[in-house]
XYZ file of C-alpha atoms in Angstrom:
179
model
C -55.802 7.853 48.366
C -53.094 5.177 46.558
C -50.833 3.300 48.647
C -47.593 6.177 47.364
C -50.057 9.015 48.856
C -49.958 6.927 52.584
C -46.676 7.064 52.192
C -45.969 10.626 51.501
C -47.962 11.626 54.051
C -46.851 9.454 56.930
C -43.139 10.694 55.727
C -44.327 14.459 56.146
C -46.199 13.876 59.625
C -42.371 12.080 61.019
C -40.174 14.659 59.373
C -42.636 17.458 61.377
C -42.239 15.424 64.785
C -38.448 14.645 64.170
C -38.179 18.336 63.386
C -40.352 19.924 66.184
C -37.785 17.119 68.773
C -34.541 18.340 67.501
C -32.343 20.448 69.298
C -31.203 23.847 67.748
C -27.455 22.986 67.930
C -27.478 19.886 66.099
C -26.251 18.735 62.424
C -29.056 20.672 59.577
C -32.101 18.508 58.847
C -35.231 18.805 57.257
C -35.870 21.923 59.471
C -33.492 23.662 57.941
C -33.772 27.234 56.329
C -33.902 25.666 52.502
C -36.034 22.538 53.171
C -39.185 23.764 55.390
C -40.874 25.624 52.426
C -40.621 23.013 49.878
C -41.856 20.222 52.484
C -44.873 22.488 52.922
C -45.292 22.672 48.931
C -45.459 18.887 49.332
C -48.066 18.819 52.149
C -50.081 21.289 49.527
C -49.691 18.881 46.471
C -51.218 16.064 48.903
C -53.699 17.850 49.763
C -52.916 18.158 53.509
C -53.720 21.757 53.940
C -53.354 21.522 57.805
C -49.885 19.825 57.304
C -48.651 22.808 54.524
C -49.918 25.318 57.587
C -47.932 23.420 60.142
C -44.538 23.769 57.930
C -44.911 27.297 56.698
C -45.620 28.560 60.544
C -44.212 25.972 62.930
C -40.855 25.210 61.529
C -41.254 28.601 58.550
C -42.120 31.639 60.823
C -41.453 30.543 64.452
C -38.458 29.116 63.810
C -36.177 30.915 60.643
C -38.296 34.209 60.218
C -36.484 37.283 62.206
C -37.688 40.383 62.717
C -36.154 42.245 59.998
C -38.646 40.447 57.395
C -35.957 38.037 56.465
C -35.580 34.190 57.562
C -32.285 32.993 58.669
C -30.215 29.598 57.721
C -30.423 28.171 61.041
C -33.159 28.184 63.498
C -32.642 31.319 65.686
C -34.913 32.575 68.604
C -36.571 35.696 69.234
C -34.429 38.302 70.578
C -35.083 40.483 73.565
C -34.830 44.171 73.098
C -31.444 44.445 74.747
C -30.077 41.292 72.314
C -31.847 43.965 69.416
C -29.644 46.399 70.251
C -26.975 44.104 70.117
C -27.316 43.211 66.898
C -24.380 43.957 64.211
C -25.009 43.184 60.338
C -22.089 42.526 58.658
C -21.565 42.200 54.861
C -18.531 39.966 54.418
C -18.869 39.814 50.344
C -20.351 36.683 50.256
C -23.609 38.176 52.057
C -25.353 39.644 55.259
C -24.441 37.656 58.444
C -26.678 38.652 61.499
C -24.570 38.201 64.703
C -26.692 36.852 67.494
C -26.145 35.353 70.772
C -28.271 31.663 69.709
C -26.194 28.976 70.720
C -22.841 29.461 70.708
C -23.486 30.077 66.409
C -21.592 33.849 66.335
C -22.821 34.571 62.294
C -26.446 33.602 60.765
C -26.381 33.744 56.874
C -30.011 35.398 55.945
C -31.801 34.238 52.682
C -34.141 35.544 50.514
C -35.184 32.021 48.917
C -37.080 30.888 52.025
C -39.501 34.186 51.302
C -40.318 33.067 47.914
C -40.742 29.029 49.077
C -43.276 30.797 51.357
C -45.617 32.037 48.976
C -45.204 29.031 46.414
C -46.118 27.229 49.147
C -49.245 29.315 50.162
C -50.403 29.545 45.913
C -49.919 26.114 46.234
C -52.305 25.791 48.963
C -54.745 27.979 47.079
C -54.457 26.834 42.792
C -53.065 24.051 41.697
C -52.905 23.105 38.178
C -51.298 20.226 36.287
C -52.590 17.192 34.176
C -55.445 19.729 32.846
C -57.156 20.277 35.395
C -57.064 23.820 37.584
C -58.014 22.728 41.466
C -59.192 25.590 43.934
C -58.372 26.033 47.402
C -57.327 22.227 47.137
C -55.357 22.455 50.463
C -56.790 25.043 52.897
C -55.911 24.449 56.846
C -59.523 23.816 58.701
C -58.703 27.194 60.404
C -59.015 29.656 57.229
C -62.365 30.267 57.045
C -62.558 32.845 54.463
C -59.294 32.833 51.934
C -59.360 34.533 48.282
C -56.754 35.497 45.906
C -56.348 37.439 42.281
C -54.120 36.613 39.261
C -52.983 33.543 40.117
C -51.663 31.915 36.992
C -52.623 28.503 36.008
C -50.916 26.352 33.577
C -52.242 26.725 29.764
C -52.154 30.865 30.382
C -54.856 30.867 32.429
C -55.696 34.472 35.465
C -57.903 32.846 37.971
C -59.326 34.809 40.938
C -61.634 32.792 43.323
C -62.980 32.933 47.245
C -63.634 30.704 49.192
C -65.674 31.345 52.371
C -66.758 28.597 54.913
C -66.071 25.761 53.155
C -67.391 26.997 49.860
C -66.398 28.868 47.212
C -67.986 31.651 46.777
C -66.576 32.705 42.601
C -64.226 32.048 40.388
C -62.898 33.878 37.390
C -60.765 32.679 34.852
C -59.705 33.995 31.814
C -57.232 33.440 29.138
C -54.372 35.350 28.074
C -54.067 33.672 25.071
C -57.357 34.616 23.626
């Protein structure tokens, strides 16, 4: 661990409290709808699988994901089955605004780019490869115990499928689609 990787990581564990302390109805921040899934890419690139974890479901799913599938701009809570009912989509042209009751905020803009930093953040957790070198599982929370994944690409045109069960990984297979 260099000096630049305390760093990073003391940055990420600060951002997470700041984010997890601020209020709903203040100005956008790093727990907002476009910056949670790349900060949990970061935690996976460090290594800090527990961190990644943290962003993807503390901030990621409890916080922007709604029950339609999609995650919202702004942090919204959980609606009760009368605020459900409640619920109007609108399409104004420039995209689907949820109306909810959060806050005093009338319109939530709903974004399909938080879905995809999602699972770049979760292949991230799982293969990594730059500098030549293919890493597995090189940022798995403590609390997934058995994890394993198919046709993940790795850089140089590389399919890898690998498990990993209790700490150890239990295959790999990699081959080349470049002959």
């Amino acid at each position: 661990n260099s000096p630049q990787w305390s760093i990073a990581a003391n940055t990420l564990s600060h951002i997470m409290d700041w984010a997890k302390r601020r209020p709903f109805v203040s100005e956008d921040g790093w727990n907002d709808s476009f910056t949670w899934p790349w900060l949990a890419c970061v935690a996976a690139r460090l290594g800090l699988g527990d961190r990644a974890k943290e962003f993807l479901y503390d901030l990621g799913v409890n916080q922007f994901l709604k029950p339609n599938g999609f995650f919202s701009l702004w942090a919204c809570t959980m609606l009760s089955a009368e605020e459900k009912r409640r619920e109007v989509i609108v399409d104004k042209g420039f995209g689907v605004w949820v109306s909810t009751a959060r806050e005093g905020r009338e319109r939530q803009p709903v974004f399909l780019e938080s879905g995809s930093g999602f699972i770049n953040a979760v292949d991230e957790m799982l293969l990594q490869s730059y500098d030549g070198v293919i890493r597995l599982f090189p940022a798995v929370p403590a609390s997934w115990k058995r994890v394993r994944f198919a046709g993940l690409r790795a850089v140089g045109a590389f399919l890898v499928c690998s498990e990993f069960n209790q700490g150890e990984i239990s295959y790999v297979s990699v081959g080349s689609l470049e002959g």
